Amino acid sequence: MNPHFSIIVPTLNEEKYLPRLLESLSRQLFRDFEVIIVDGGSSDKTIEIALMYADKVVVERCNQSKARNIGANISNGKYLVFLDADAAVDPLFLKRARDIFAQYEHANVRCIVGRPEPIVLTKIGRAAFAFGWLLCRLKATFPGYMGILVERSIFKRAGGFNPNLAYGEDLDFLIRVSSLTKIVYPKDLVVYSDTRRWMKNGKINIVEVSRIVGMVVEYLTTRKSHTSYPVIR
């Protein structure tokens, strides 16, 4: 019997962060799910860790867009859950997601975006994530770190993620999905995310924030992105 959820996680050298996500998934009270890791050719222990926890592990050198599509293509769940490797969720995450989809079953809601919170709770982190969540609802920022949950049929109709986009693929996907179904942003479906990409030593990293803003602007104005994404460790 096919699982209710397929959780798809792209990875690349995430040995420091992936265990936290996988352990949070192992504590889910709703158990009808599978975990799929698509690794881009890690040189650390990421693949070894993935093999310990995940139901399926694929290793292929590719960007995040293609990795997510590969995971979707080998998945069996009714709903696809796309999470970043440095995220974490509480034990009720999948139960809440199931209940939200059921609640909106007759309202043409087939896609959910989680609400981001920083794993290390700080005023700056929470304010920044709250602002990002607002921008996401306006389709004006990248939503991937917030967690994207979508019905398989909608994913297929939307054509999956654009493999020609190195970043902005999540926003691009959400824009196409919004033409097919309603998207909801429930406050109680929280995805805890690491702030490593834009904070350092408790302070905002202006250089990285500027780079991220530039990437958002580039995608919104050209619907294109560069060929590589700056990986922050």
PDB file of C-alpha atoms in Angstrom:
ATOM      1  CA  MET A   1       0.000   0.000   0.000  1.00  0.00           C
ATOM      2  CA  ASN A   2       1.360   3.416  -0.949  1.00  0.00           C
ATOM      3  CA  PRO A   3       2.253   5.867   1.849  1.00  0.00           C
ATOM      4  CA  HIS A   4       0.251   9.005   2.500  1.00  0.00           C
ATOM      5  CA  PHE A   5       3.332  11.247   2.346  1.00  0.00           C
ATOM      6  CA  SER A   6       6.626  11.056   0.482  1.00  0.00           C
ATOM      7  CA  ILE A   7       9.238  13.301   2.088  1.00  0.00           C
ATOM      8  CA  ILE A   8      11.900  14.368  -0.414  1.00  0.00           C
ATOM      9  CA  VAL A   9      15.174  15.915   0.715  1.00  0.00           C
ATOM     10  CA  PRO A  10      18.002  17.059  -1.599  1.00  0.00           C
ATOM     11  CA  THR A  11      21.434  16.916   0.040  1.00  0.00           C
ATOM     12  CA  LEU A  12      25.052  17.846  -0.590  1.00  0.00           C
ATOM     13  CA  ASN A  13      27.599  17.514   2.224  1.00  0.00           C
ATOM     14  CA  GLU A  14      24.974  17.880   4.952  1.00  0.00           C
ATOM     15  CA  GLU A  15      26.417  15.515   7.585  1.00  0.00           C
ATOM     16  CA  LYS A  16      26.193  18.281  10.200  1.00  0.00           C
ATOM     17  CA  TYR A  17      22.506  19.045   9.637  1.00  0.00           C
ATOM     18  CA  LEU A  18      20.799  16.016   8.073  1.00  0.00           C
ATOM     19  CA  PRO A  19      20.684  13.892  11.275  1.00  0.00           C
ATOM     20  CA  ARG A  20      18.607  16.579  13.001  1.00  0.00           C
ATOM     21  CA  LEU A  21      15.985  16.487  10.245  1.00  0.00           C
ATOM     22  CA  LEU A  22      15.894  12.699  10.019  1.00  0.00           C
ATOM     23  CA  GLU A  23      15.616  12.316  13.774  1.00  0.00           C
ATOM     24  CA  SER A  24      12.702  14.760  13.828  1.00  0.00           C
ATOM     25  CA  LEU A  25      10.998  12.694  11.121  1.00  0.00           C
ATOM     26  CA  SER A  26      11.556   9.497  13.093  1.00  0.00           C
ATOM     27  CA  ARG A  27       9.536  11.045  15.956  1.00  0.00           C
ATOM     28  CA  GLN A  28       6.436  11.750  13.850  1.00  0.00           C
ATOM     29  CA  LEU A  29       3.190  10.573  15.449  1.00  0.00           C
ATOM     30  CA  PHE A  30       1.662  10.067  12.007  1.00  0.00           C
ATOM     31  CA  ARG A  31       3.669   7.165  10.599  1.00  0.00           C
ATOM     32  CA  ASP A  32       2.327   6.678   7.070  1.00  0.00           C
ATOM     33  CA  PHE A  33       5.243   8.172   5.123  1.00  0.00           C
ATOM     34  CA  GLU A  34       8.456   7.397   3.308  1.00  0.00           C
ATOM     35  CA  VAL A  35      11.717   9.352   3.279  1.00  0.00           C
ATOM     36  CA  ILE A  36      13.662   9.846   0.053  1.00  0.00           C
ATOM     37  CA  ILE A  37      17.130  11.398  -0.009  1.00  0.00           C
ATOM     38  CA  VAL A  38      18.580  12.584  -3.321  1.00  0.00           C
ATOM     39  CA  ASP A  39      22.251  13.366  -2.833  1.00  0.00           C
ATOM     40  CA  GLY A  40      24.330  15.433  -5.241  1.00  0.00           C
ATOM     41  CA  GLY A  41      27.562  13.486  -4.660  1.00  0.00           C
ATOM     42  CA  SER A  42      28.580  14.324  -1.083  1.00  0.00           C
ATOM     43  CA  SER A  43      32.181  13.861  -0.022  1.00  0.00           C
ATOM     44  CA  ASP A  44      31.386  13.678   3.697  1.00  0.00           C
ATOM     45  CA  LYS A  45      29.193  11.176   5.614  1.00  0.00           C
ATOM     46  CA  THR A  46      25.857  12.455   4.272  1.00  0.00           C
ATOM     47  CA  ILE A  47      25.157   9.355   2.164  1.00  0.00           C
ATOM     48  CA  GLU A  48      26.101   7.045   5.024  1.00  0.00           C
ATOM     49  CA  ILE A  49      23.703   8.890   7.330  1.00  0.00           C
ATOM     50  CA  ALA A  50      20.957   8.850   4.705  1.00  0.00           C
ATOM     51  CA  LEU A  51      21.248   5.087   4.271  1.00  0.00           C
ATOM     52  CA  MET A  52      20.690   4.630   8.011  1.00  0.00           C
ATOM     53  CA  TYR A  53      17.371   6.511   8.047  1.00  0.00           C
ATOM     54  CA  ALA A  54      15.865   6.906   4.581  1.00  0.00           C
ATOM     55  CA  ASP A  55      13.685   4.455   2.693  1.00  0.00           C
ATOM     56  CA  LYS A  56      15.284   5.381  -0.631  1.00  0.00           C
ATOM     57  CA  VAL A  57      18.625   7.022  -1.396  1.00  0.00           C
ATOM     58  CA  VAL A  58      19.689   8.198  -4.845  1.00  0.00           C
ATOM     59  CA  VAL A  59      23.110   9.660  -5.636  1.00  0.00           C
ATOM     60  CA  GLU A  60      23.331  11.848  -8.716  1.00  0.00           C
ATOM     61  CA  ARG A  61      25.233  15.048  -9.395  1.00  0.00           C
ATOM     62  CA  CYS A  62      22.535  17.622 -10.087  1.00  0.00           C
ATOM     63  CA  ASN A  63      21.023  20.852  -8.832  1.00  0.00           C
ATOM     64  CA  GLN A  64      18.190  21.077  -6.299  1.00  0.00           C
ATOM     65  CA  SER A  65      15.496  21.274  -8.966  1.00  0.00           C
ATOM     66  CA  LYS A  66      16.498  18.016 -10.599  1.00  0.00           C
ATOM     67  CA  ALA A  67      17.082  16.375  -7.215  1.00  0.00           C
ATOM     68  CA  ARG A  68      13.539  17.168  -6.137  1.00  0.00           C
ATOM     69  CA  ASN A  69      12.165  15.877  -9.440  1.00  0.00           C
ATOM     70  CA  ILE A  70      14.162  12.647  -9.119  1.00  0.00           C
ATOM     71  CA  GLY A  71      12.775  12.140  -5.632  1.00  0.00           C
ATOM     72  CA  ALA A  72       9.229  12.796  -6.818  1.00  0.00           C
ATOM     73  CA  ASN A  73       9.605  10.353  -9.710  1.00  0.00           C
ATOM     74  CA  ILE A  74      10.576   7.441  -7.441  1.00  0.00           C
ATOM     75  CA  SER A  75       8.099   8.306  -4.690  1.00  0.00           C
ATOM     76  CA  ASN A  76       4.787   6.577  -4.000  1.00  0.00           C
ATOM     77  CA  GLY A  77       2.970   8.967  -1.672  1.00  0.00           C
ATOM     78  CA  LYS A  78      -0.297  10.744  -2.385  1.00  0.00           C
ATOM     79  CA  TYR A  79       1.312  13.962  -1.151  1.00  0.00           C
ATOM     80  CA  LEU A  80       4.885  15.116  -1.737  1.00  0.00           C
ATOM     81  CA  VAL A  81       6.695  16.956   1.054  1.00  0.00           C
ATOM     82  CA  PHE A  82       9.800  18.914   0.034  1.00  0.00           C
ATOM     83  CA  LEU A  83      12.106  19.811   2.920  1.00  0.00           C
ATOM     84  CA  ASP A  84      15.631  21.197   3.110  1.00  0.00           C
ATOM     85  CA  ALA A  85      18.328  19.112   4.776  1.00  0.00           C
ATOM     86  CA  ASP A  86      18.953  21.733   7.474  1.00  0.00           C
ATOM     87  CA  ALA A  87      15.313  21.879   8.570  1.00  0.00           C
ATOM     88  CA  ALA A  88      13.483  20.104  11.400  1.00  0.00           C
ATOM     89  CA  VAL A  89       9.831  19.531  12.288  1.00  0.00           C
ATOM     90  CA  ASP A  90       7.937  18.774  15.478  1.00  0.00           C
ATOM     91  CA  PRO A  91       6.281  15.369  16.111  1.00  0.00           C
ATOM     92  CA  LEU A  92       2.831  16.621  15.025  1.00  0.00           C
ATOM     93  CA  PHE A  93       3.983  18.043  11.686  1.00  0.00           C
ATOM     94  CA  LEU A  94       2.670  15.294   9.405  1.00  0.00           C
ATOM     95  CA  LYS A  95      -0.489  14.775  11.456  1.00  0.00           C
ATOM     96  CA  ARG A  96      -1.291  18.471  11.116  1.00  0.00           C
ATOM     97  CA  ALA A  97      -0.530  18.358   7.394  1.00  0.00           C
ATOM     98  CA  ARG A  98      -2.871  15.398   6.922  1.00  0.00           C
ATOM     99  CA  ASP A  99      -5.629  17.191   8.860  1.00  0.00           C
ATOM    100  CA  ILE A 100      -5.165  20.426   6.884  1.00  0.00           C
ATOM    101  CA  PHE A 101      -5.427  18.646   3.539  1.00  0.00           C
ATOM    102  CA  ALA A 102      -8.545  16.837   4.787  1.00  0.00           C
ATOM    103  CA  GLN A 103     -10.048  20.098   6.062  1.00  0.00           C
ATOM    104  CA  TYR A 104      -9.705  21.744   2.652  1.00  0.00           C
ATOM    105  CA  GLU A 105     -10.504  18.659   0.578  1.00  0.00           C
ATOM    106  CA  HIS A 106     -13.581  20.241  -0.993  1.00  0.00           C
ATOM    107  CA  ALA A 107     -12.046  23.713  -1.406  1.00  0.00           C
ATOM    108  CA  ASN A 108      -9.548  22.902  -4.158  1.00  0.00           C
ATOM    109  CA  VAL A 109      -6.572  23.235  -1.814  1.00  0.00           C
ATOM    110  CA  ARG A 110      -3.862  20.850  -2.946  1.00  0.00           C
ATOM    111  CA  CYS A 111      -0.749  22.695  -1.796  1.00  0.00           C
ATOM    112  CA  ILE A 112       0.512  23.869   1.588  1.00  0.00           C
ATOM    113  CA  VAL A 113       3.492  26.037   2.499  1.00  0.00           C
ATOM    114  CA  GLY A 114       4.775  25.775   6.057  1.00  0.00           C
ATOM    115  CA  ARG A 115       5.501  28.670   8.394  1.00  0.00           C
ATOM    116  CA  PRO A 116       9.230  29.124   9.023  1.00  0.00           C
ATOM    117  CA  GLU A 117      10.790  29.524  12.438  1.00  0.00           C
ATOM    118  CA  PRO A 118      14.519  29.624  13.225  1.00  0.00           C
ATOM    119  CA  ILE A 119      15.868  26.537  14.957  1.00  0.00           C
ATOM    120  CA  VAL A 120      17.751  28.825  17.329  1.00  0.00           C
ATOM    121  CA  LEU A 121      15.060  31.257  18.445  1.00  0.00           C
ATOM    122  CA  THR A 122      16.260  34.847  18.327  1.00  0.00           C
ATOM    123  CA  LYS A 123      14.310  38.069  17.860  1.00  0.00           C
ATOM    124  CA  ILE A 124      16.186  38.853  14.641  1.00  0.00           C
ATOM    125  CA  GLY A 125      15.681  35.347  13.263  1.00  0.00           C
ATOM    126  CA  ARG A 126      11.973  35.238  14.069  1.00  0.00           C
ATOM    127  CA  ALA A 127      11.362  38.710  12.640  1.00  0.00           C
ATOM    128  CA  ALA A 128      13.238  37.873   9.451  1.00  0.00           C
ATOM    129  CA  PHE A 129      11.378  34.606   8.974  1.00  0.00           C
ATOM    130  CA  ALA A 130       8.028  36.285   9.653  1.00  0.00           C
ATOM    131  CA  PHE A 131       8.844  38.868   6.979  1.00  0.00           C
ATOM    132  CA  GLY A 132       9.945  36.113   4.588  1.00  0.00           C
ATOM    133  CA  TRP A 133       6.691  34.235   5.195  1.00  0.00           C
ATOM    134  CA  LEU A 134       4.727  37.390   4.334  1.00  0.00           C
ATOM    135  CA  LEU A 135       6.746  37.871   1.137  1.00  0.00           C
ATOM    136  CA  CYS A 136       6.156  34.223   0.266  1.00  0.00           C
ATOM    137  CA  ARG A 137       2.407  34.749   0.420  1.00  0.00           C
ATOM    138  CA  LEU A 138       2.901  37.594  -2.039  1.00  0.00           C
ATOM    139  CA  LYS A 139       5.076  35.286  -4.185  1.00  0.00           C
ATOM    140  CA  ALA A 140       8.016  37.618  -3.747  1.00  0.00           C
ATOM    141  CA  THR A 141      10.646  35.370  -2.174  1.00  0.00           C
ATOM    142  CA  PHE A 142      11.962  31.795  -2.260  1.00  0.00           C
ATOM    143  CA  PRO A 143       9.739  29.457  -0.181  1.00  0.00           C
ATOM    144  CA  GLY A 144      11.794  26.232  -0.266  1.00  0.00           C
ATOM    145  CA  TYR A 145      13.124  26.507   3.295  1.00  0.00           C
ATOM    146  CA  MET A 146       9.550  26.815   4.584  1.00  0.00           C
ATOM    147  CA  GLY A 147       8.577  23.364   3.337  1.00  0.00           C
ATOM    148  CA  ILE A 148       6.336  22.759   0.326  1.00  0.00           C
ATOM    149  CA  LEU A 149       3.631  20.087   0.485  1.00  0.00           C
ATOM    150  CA  VAL A 150       1.713  19.296  -2.687  1.00  0.00           C
ATOM    151  CA  GLU A 151      -0.612  16.632  -4.004  1.00  0.00           C
ATOM    152  CA  ARG A 152       1.137  14.351  -6.493  1.00  0.00           C
ATOM    153  CA  SER A 153      -1.376  15.038  -9.270  1.00  0.00           C
ATOM    154  CA  ILE A 154      -0.776  18.799  -8.983  1.00  0.00           C
ATOM    155  CA  PHE A 155       2.994  18.293  -8.999  1.00  0.00           C
ATOM    156  CA  LYS A 156       2.715  16.375 -12.258  1.00  0.00           C
ATOM    157  CA  ARG A 157       0.349  18.872 -13.868  1.00  0.00           C
ATOM    158  CA  ALA A 158       2.692  21.716 -12.920  1.00  0.00           C
ATOM    159  CA  GLY A 159       5.595  19.887 -14.556  1.00  0.00           C
ATOM    160  CA  GLY A 160       7.697  19.627 -11.402  1.00  0.00           C
ATOM    161  CA  PHE A 161      10.624  21.940 -10.681  1.00  0.00           C
ATOM    162  CA  ASN A 162      12.415  23.654 -13.551  1.00  0.00           C
ATOM    163  CA  PRO A 163      15.850  21.948 -13.796  1.00  0.00           C
ATOM    164  CA  ASN A 164      17.238  24.950 -15.686  1.00  0.00           C
ATOM    165  CA  LEU A 165      16.958  27.110 -12.561  1.00  0.00           C
ATOM    166  CA  ALA A 166      19.782  26.855 -10.030  1.00  0.00           C
ATOM    167  CA  TYR A 167      17.731  28.887  -7.551  1.00  0.00           C
ATOM    168  CA  GLY A 168      14.281  30.403  -7.600  1.00  0.00           C
ATOM    169  CA  GLU A 169      13.015  26.984  -8.673  1.00  0.00           C
ATOM    170  CA  ASP A 170      10.803  26.817  -5.587  1.00  0.00           C
ATOM    171  CA  LEU A 171       9.159  30.188  -6.274  1.00  0.00           C
ATOM    172  CA  ASP A 172       8.827  29.315  -9.955  1.00  0.00           C
ATOM    173  CA  PHE A 173       7.129  26.056  -8.998  1.00  0.00           C
ATOM    174  CA  LEU A 174       4.771  27.765  -6.555  1.00  0.00           C
ATOM    175  CA  ILE A 175       3.719  30.330  -9.149  1.00  0.00           C
ATOM    176  CA  ARG A 176       2.805  27.548 -11.583  1.00  0.00           C
ATOM    177  CA  VAL A 177       1.020  25.567  -8.892  1.00  0.00           C
ATOM    178  CA  SER A 178      -1.051  28.617  -7.936  1.00  0.00           C
ATOM    179  CA  SER A 179      -2.632  28.558 -11.399  1.00  0.00           C
ATOM    180  CA  LEU A 180      -3.850  24.997 -10.763  1.00  0.00           C
ATOM    181  CA  THR A 181      -4.980  24.998  -7.145  1.00  0.00           C
ATOM    182  CA  LYS A 182      -5.335  27.135  -4.048  1.00  0.00           C
ATOM    183  CA  ILE A 183      -2.347  27.335  -1.709  1.00  0.00           C
ATOM    184  CA  VAL A 184      -2.725  27.728   2.045  1.00  0.00           C
ATOM    185  CA  TYR A 185      -0.174  28.988   4.571  1.00  0.00           C
ATOM    186  CA  PRO A 186      -1.276  27.604   7.967  1.00  0.00           C
ATOM    187  CA  LYS A 187       0.282  29.203  11.035  1.00  0.00           C
ATOM    188  CA  ASP A 188       0.455  25.952  12.965  1.00  0.00           C
ATOM    189  CA  LEU A 189       2.408  23.978  10.348  1.00  0.00           C
ATOM    190  CA  VAL A 190       5.887  25.057  11.404  1.00  0.00           C
ATOM    191  CA  VAL A 191       9.161  24.168   9.705  1.00  0.00           C
ATOM    192  CA  TYR A 192      12.220  25.002  11.772  1.00  0.00           C
ATOM    193  CA  SER A 193      15.063  26.161   9.563  1.00  0.00           C
ATOM    194  CA  ASP A 194      18.721  26.967  10.083  1.00  0.00           C
ATOM    195  CA  THR A 195      19.824  30.574   9.633  1.00  0.00           C
ATOM    196  CA  ARG A 196      23.371  29.700   8.508  1.00  0.00           C
ATOM    197  CA  ARG A 197      22.872  31.253   5.065  1.00  0.00           C
ATOM    198  CA  TRP A 198      22.227  34.767   6.300  1.00  0.00           C
ATOM    199  CA  MET A 199      23.276  35.014   9.955  1.00  0.00           C
ATOM    200  CA  LYS A 200      26.686  34.731  11.564  1.00  0.00           C
ATOM    201  CA  ASN A 201      27.438  34.865  15.289  1.00  0.00           C
ATOM    202  CA  GLY A 202      23.913  36.056  15.995  1.00  0.00           C
ATOM    203  CA  LYS A 203      24.108  38.946  13.551  1.00  0.00           C
ATOM    204  CA  ILE A 204      22.752  39.393  10.041  1.00  0.00           C
ATOM    205  CA  ASN A 205      25.351  38.681   7.376  1.00  0.00           C
ATOM    206  CA  ILE A 206      24.807  41.699   5.148  1.00  0.00           C
ATOM    207  CA  VAL A 207      26.838  40.261   2.266  1.00  0.00           C
ATOM    208  CA  GLU A 208      24.798  37.059   2.091  1.00  0.00           C
ATOM    209  CA  VAL A 209      21.473  38.841   2.593  1.00  0.00           C
ATOM    210  CA  SER A 210      22.367  41.162  -0.276  1.00  0.00           C
ATOM    211  CA  ARG A 211      23.227  38.165  -2.431  1.00  0.00           C
ATOM    212  CA  ILE A 212      19.932  36.454  -1.619  1.00  0.00           C
ATOM    213  CA  VAL A 213      17.957  39.640  -2.353  1.00  0.00           C
ATOM    214  CA  GLY A 214      19.824  39.930  -5.638  1.00  0.00           C
ATOM    215  CA  MET A 215      18.904  36.363  -6.566  1.00  0.00           C
ATOM    216  CA  VAL A 216      15.232  37.007  -5.788  1.00  0.00           C
ATOM    217  CA  VAL A 217      15.232  40.198  -7.860  1.00  0.00           C
ATOM    218  CA  GLU A 218      17.004  38.444 -10.727  1.00  0.00           C
ATOM    219  CA  TYR A 219      14.434  35.671 -10.844  1.00  0.00           C
ATOM    220  CA  LEU A 220      11.429  37.998 -10.482  1.00  0.00           C
ATOM    221  CA  THR A 221      12.641  40.273 -13.279  1.00  0.00           C
ATOM    222  CA  THR A 222      14.085  37.732 -15.726  1.00  0.00           C
ATOM    223  CA  ARG A 223      12.603  34.351 -14.673  1.00  0.00           C
ATOM    224  CA  LYS A 224      16.177  33.075 -14.913  1.00  0.00           C
ATOM    225  CA  SER A 225      19.002  32.244 -12.492  1.00  0.00           C
ATOM    226  CA  HIS A 226      22.727  31.616 -12.640  1.00  0.00           C
ATOM    227  CA  THR A 227      24.053  28.089 -13.061  1.00  0.00           C
ATOM    228  CA  SER A 228      25.151  27.541  -9.480  1.00  0.00           C
ATOM    229  CA  TYR A 229      23.887  28.263  -5.987  1.00  0.00           C
ATOM    230  CA  PRO A 230      26.336  29.561  -3.334  1.00  0.00           C
ATOM    231  CA  VAL A 231      26.572  26.811  -0.717  1.00  0.00           C
ATOM    232  CA  ILE A 232      27.034  28.130   2.810  1.00  0.00           C
ATOM    233  CA  ARG A 233      28.478  25.842   5.481  1.00  0.00           C
TER     234      ARG A 233
END
